[in-house]
PDB file of C-alpha atoms in Angstrom:
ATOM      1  CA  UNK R 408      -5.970  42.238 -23.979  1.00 69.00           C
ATOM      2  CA  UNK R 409      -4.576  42.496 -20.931  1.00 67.00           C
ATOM      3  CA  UNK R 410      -8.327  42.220 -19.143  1.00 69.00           C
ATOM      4  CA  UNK R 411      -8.956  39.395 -21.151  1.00 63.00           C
ATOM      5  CA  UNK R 412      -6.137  37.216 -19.496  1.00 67.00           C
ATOM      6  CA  UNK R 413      -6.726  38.080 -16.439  1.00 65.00           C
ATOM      7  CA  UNK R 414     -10.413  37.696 -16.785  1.00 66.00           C
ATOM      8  CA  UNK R 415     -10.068  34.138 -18.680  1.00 66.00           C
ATOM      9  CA  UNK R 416      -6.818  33.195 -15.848  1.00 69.00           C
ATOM     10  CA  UNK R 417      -9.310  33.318 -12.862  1.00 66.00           C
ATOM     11  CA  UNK R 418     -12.128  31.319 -14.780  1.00 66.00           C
ATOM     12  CA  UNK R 419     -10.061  28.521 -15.316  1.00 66.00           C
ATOM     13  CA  UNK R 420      -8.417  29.112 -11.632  1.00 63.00           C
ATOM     14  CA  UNK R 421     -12.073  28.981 -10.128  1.00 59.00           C
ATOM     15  CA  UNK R 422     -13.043  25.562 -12.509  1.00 56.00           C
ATOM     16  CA  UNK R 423      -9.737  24.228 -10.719  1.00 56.00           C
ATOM     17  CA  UNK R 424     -11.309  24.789  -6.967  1.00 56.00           C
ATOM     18  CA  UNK R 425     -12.006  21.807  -5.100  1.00 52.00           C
ATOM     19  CA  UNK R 426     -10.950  19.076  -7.803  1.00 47.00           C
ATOM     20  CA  UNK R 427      -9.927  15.717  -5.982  1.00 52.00           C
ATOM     21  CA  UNK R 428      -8.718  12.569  -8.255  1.00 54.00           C
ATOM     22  CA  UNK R 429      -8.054  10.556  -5.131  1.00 71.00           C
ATOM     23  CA  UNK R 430     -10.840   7.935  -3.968  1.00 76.00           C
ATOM     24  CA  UNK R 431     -13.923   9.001  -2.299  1.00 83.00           C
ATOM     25  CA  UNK R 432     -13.656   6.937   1.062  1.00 84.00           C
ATOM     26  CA  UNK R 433     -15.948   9.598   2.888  1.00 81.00           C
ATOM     27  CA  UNK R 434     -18.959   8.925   0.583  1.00 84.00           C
ATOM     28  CA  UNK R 435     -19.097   5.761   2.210  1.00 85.00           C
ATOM     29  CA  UNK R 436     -17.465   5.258   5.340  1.00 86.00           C
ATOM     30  CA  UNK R 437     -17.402   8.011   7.912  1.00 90.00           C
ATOM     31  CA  UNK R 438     -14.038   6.992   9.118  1.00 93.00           C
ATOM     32  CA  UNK R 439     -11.147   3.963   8.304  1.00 95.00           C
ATOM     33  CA  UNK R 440      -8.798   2.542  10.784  1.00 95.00           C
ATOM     34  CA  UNK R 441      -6.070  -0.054   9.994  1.00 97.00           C
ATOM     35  CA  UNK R 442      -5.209  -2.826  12.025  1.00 97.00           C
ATOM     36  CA  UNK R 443      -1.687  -3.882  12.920  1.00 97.00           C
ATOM     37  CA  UNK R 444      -1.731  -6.929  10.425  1.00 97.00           C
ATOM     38  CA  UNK R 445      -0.777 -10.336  11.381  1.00 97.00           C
ATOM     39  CA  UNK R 446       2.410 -12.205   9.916  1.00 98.00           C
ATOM     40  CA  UNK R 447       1.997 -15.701   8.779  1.00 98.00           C
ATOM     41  CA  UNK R 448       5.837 -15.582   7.693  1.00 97.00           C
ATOM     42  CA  UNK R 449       9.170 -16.281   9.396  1.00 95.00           C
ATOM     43  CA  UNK R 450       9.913 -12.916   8.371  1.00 95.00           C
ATOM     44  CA  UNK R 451      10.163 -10.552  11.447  1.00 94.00           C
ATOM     45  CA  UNK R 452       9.179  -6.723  11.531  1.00 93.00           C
ATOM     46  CA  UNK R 453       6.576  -6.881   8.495  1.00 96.00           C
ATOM     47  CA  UNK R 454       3.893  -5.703  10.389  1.00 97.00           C
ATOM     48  CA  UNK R 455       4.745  -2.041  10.696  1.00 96.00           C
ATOM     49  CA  UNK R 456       6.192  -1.504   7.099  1.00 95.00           C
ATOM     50  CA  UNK R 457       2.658  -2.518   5.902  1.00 96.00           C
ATOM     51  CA  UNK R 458       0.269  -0.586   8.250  1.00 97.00           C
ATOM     52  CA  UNK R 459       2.218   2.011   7.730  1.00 97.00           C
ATOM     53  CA  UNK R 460       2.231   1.871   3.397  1.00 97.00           C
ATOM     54  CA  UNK R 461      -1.643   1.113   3.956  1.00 97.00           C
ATOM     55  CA  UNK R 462      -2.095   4.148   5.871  1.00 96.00           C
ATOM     56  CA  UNK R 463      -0.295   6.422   3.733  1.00 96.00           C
ATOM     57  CA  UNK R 464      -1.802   5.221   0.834  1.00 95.00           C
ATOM     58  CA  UNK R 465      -5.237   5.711   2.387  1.00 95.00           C
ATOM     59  CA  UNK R 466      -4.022   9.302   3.493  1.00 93.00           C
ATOM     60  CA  UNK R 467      -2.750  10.214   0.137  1.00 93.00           C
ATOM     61  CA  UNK R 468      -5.077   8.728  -2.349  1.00 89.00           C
ATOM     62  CA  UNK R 469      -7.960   9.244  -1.075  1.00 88.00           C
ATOM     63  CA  UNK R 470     -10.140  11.618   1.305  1.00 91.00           C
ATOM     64  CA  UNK R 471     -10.656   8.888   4.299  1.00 89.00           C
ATOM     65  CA  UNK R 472     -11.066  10.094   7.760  1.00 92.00           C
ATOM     66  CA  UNK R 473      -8.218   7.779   9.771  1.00 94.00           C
ATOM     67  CA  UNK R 474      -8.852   7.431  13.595  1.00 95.00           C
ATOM     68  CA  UNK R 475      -8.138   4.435  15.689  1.00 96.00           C
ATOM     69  CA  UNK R 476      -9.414   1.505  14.666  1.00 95.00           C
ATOM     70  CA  UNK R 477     -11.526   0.336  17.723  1.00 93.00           C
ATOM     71  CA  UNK R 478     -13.490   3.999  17.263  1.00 93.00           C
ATOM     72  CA  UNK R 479     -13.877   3.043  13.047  1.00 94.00           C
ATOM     73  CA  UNK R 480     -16.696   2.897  11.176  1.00 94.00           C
ATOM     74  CA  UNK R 481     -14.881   0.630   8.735  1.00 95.00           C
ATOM     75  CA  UNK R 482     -11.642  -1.173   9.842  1.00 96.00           C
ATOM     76  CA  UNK R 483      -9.010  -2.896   7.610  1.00 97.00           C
ATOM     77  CA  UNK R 484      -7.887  -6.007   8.854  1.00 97.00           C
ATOM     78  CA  UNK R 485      -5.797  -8.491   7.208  1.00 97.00           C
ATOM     79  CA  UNK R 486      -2.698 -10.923   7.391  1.00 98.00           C
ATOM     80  CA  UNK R 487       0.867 -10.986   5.888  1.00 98.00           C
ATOM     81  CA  UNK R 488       0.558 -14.639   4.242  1.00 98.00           C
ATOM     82  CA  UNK R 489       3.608 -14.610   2.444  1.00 98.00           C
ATOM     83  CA  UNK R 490       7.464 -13.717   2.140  1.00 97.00           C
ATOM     84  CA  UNK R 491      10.001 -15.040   0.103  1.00 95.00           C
ATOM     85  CA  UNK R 492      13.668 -14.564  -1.310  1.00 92.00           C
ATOM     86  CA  UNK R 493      14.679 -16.128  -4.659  1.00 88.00           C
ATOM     87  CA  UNK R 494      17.541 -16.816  -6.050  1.00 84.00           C
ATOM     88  CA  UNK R 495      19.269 -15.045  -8.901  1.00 85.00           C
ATOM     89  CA  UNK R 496      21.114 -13.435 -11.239  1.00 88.00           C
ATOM     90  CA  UNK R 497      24.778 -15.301 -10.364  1.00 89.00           C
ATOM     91  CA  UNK R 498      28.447 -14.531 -12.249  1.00 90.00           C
ATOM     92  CA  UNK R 499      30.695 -16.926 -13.577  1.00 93.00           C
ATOM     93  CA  UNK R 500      32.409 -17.361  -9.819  1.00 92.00           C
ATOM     94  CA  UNK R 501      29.069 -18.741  -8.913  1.00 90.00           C
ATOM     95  CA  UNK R 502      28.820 -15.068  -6.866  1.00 87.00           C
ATOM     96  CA  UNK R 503      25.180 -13.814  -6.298  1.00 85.00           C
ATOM     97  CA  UNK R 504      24.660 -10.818  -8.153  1.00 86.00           C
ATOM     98  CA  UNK R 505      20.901 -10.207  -7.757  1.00 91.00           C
ATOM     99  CA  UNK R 506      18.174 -11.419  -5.877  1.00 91.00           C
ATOM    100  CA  UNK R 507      14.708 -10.620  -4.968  1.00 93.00           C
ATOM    101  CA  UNK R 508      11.617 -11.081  -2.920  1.00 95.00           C
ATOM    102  CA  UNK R 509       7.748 -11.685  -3.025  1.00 97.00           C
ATOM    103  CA  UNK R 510       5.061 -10.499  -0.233  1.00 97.00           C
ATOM    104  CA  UNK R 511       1.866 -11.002  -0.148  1.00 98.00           C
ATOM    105  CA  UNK R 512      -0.929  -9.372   1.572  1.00 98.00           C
ATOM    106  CA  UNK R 513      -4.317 -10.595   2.634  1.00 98.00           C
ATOM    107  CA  UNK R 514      -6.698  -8.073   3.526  1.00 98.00           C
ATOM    108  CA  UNK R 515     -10.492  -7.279   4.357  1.00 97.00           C
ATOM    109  CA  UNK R 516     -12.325  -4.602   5.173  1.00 96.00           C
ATOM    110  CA  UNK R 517     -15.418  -5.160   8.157  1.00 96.00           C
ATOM    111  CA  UNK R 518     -18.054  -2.435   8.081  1.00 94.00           C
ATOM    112  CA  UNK R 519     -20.197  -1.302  11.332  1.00 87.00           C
ATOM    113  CA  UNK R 520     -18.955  -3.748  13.879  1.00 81.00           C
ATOM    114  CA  UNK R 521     -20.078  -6.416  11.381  1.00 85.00           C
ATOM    115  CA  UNK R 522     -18.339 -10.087  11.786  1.00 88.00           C
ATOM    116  CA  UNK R 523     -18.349 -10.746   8.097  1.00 93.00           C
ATOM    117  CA  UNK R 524     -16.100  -8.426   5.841  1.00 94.00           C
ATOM    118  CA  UNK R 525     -17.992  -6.112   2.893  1.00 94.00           C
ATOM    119  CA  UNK R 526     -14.727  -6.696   0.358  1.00 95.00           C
ATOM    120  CA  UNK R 527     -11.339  -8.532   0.478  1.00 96.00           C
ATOM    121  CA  UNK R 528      -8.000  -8.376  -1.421  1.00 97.00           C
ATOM    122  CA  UNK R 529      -5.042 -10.399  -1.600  1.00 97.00           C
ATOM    123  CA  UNK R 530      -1.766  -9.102  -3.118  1.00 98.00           C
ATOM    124  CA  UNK R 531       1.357  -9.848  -3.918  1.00 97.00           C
ATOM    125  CA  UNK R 532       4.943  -8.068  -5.568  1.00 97.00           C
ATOM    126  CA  UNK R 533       7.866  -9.681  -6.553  1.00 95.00           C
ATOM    127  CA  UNK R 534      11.141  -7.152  -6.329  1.00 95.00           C
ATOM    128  CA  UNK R 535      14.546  -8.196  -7.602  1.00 92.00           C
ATOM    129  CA  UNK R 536      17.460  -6.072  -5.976  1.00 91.00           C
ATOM    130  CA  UNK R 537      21.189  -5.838  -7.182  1.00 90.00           C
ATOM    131  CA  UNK R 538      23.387  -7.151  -4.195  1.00 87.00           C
ATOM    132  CA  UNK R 539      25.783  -4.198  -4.093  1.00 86.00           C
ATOM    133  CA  UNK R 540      24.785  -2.740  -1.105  1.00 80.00           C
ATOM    134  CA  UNK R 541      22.809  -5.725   0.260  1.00 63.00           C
ATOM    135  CA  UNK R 542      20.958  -4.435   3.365  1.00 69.00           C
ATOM    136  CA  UNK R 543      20.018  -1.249   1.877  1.00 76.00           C
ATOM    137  CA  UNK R 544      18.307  -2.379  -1.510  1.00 89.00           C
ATOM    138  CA  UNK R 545      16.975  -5.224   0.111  1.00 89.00           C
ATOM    139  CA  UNK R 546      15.136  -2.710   2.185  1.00 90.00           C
ATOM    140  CA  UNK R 547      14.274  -0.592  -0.372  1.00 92.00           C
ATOM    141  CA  UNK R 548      13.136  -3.774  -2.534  1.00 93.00           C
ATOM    142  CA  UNK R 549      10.504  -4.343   0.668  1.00 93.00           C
ATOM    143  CA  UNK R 550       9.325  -1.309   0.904  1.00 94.00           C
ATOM    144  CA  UNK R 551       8.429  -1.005  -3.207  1.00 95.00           C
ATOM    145  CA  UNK R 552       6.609  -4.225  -2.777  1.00 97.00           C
ATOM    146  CA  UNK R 553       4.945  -2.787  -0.011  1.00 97.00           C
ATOM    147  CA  UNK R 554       3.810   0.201  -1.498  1.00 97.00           C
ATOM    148  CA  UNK R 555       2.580  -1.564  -4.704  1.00 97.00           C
ATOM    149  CA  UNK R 556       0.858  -4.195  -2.245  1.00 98.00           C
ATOM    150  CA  UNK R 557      -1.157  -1.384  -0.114  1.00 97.00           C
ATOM    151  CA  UNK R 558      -2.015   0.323  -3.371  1.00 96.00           C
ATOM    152  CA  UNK R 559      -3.510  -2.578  -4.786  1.00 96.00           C
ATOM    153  CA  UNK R 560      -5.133  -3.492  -1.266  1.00 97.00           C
ATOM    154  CA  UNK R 561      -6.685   0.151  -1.069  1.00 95.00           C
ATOM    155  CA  UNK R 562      -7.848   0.227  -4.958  1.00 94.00           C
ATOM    156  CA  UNK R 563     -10.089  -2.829  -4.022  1.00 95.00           C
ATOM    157  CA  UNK R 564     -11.097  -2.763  -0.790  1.00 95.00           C
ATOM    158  CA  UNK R 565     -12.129   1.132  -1.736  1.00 92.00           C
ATOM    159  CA  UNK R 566     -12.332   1.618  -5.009  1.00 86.00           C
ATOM    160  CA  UNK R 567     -15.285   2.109  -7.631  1.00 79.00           C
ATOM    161  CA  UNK R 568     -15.886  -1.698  -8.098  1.00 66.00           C
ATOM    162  CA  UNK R 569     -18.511  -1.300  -5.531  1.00 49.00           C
ATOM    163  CA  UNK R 570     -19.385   0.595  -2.526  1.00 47.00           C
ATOM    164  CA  UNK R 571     -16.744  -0.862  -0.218  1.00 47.00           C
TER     165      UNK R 571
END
């Protein structure tokens, strides 16, 4: 009995080598880089927060080769177009409670060297925030807009829609 674990363990260990759910980038493009985005907002300091989300979801999600993006075989290149705050949730002193914000993202990705892109995405997040610690949930707010932003971004610009 004991033989028979063991034996049925490492068959379904060995099934298990070399399974990948993240996106196949590679099959496509030898290598990705991500441009520094330009900012279309007032909002300063956007630019890094998103190259850097886009990059980690490209790192994480999927099995892209990330170099530089003047030595790329396909190169992600987009703009920050929008950034908001709202208003909110106030209390009877007329005290804001909770807020939020909205980015959006609009990207492309240029294959080769071409001038024309293969794909675009735009995307956008609204994030509402509690204002009792104001600078840190704000920031946290950005960077979960972010995150869902570059997701989206990477899911079309890569995904199984077409070859990207």
């Amino acid at each position: 009995m004991r033989r028979l674990l063991v034996v049925l363990g490492l068959a379904l260990g060995a099934g298990a080598c070399g399974y990948n759910a993240g996106l196949r980038v590679s099959e496509h493009h030898d290598s990705v880089g991500v441009e520094i985005l330009g900012n279309d907002t007032y909002e300063r300091d956007l630019e890094p927060e998103v190259h850097d989300e886009l990059t980690r979801v490209l790192r994480d999600q999927s099995d892209a080769h990330l170099v530089d993006p003047r030595d790329a075989q396909a190169v992600v290149r987009g703009t920050i177009s929008a950034f908001h705050r709202r208003g909110g949730i106030r209390n009877r002193e007329n005290q804001l409670l909770e807020t939020g914000l909205y980015i959006e993202v609009q990207a492309k990705l240029f294959v080769g060297g071409n001038e024309a892109p293969v794909r675009s995405s735009t995307a956008g997040a609204w994030v509402g925030y509690t204002l009792d610690n104001p600078l840190g949930n704000e920031r946290e707010a950005r960077q979960r807009a972010m995150r869902h932003i570059a997701e989206e971004i990477v899911l079309e610009l890569f995904g199984p829609s077409g070859d990207g």
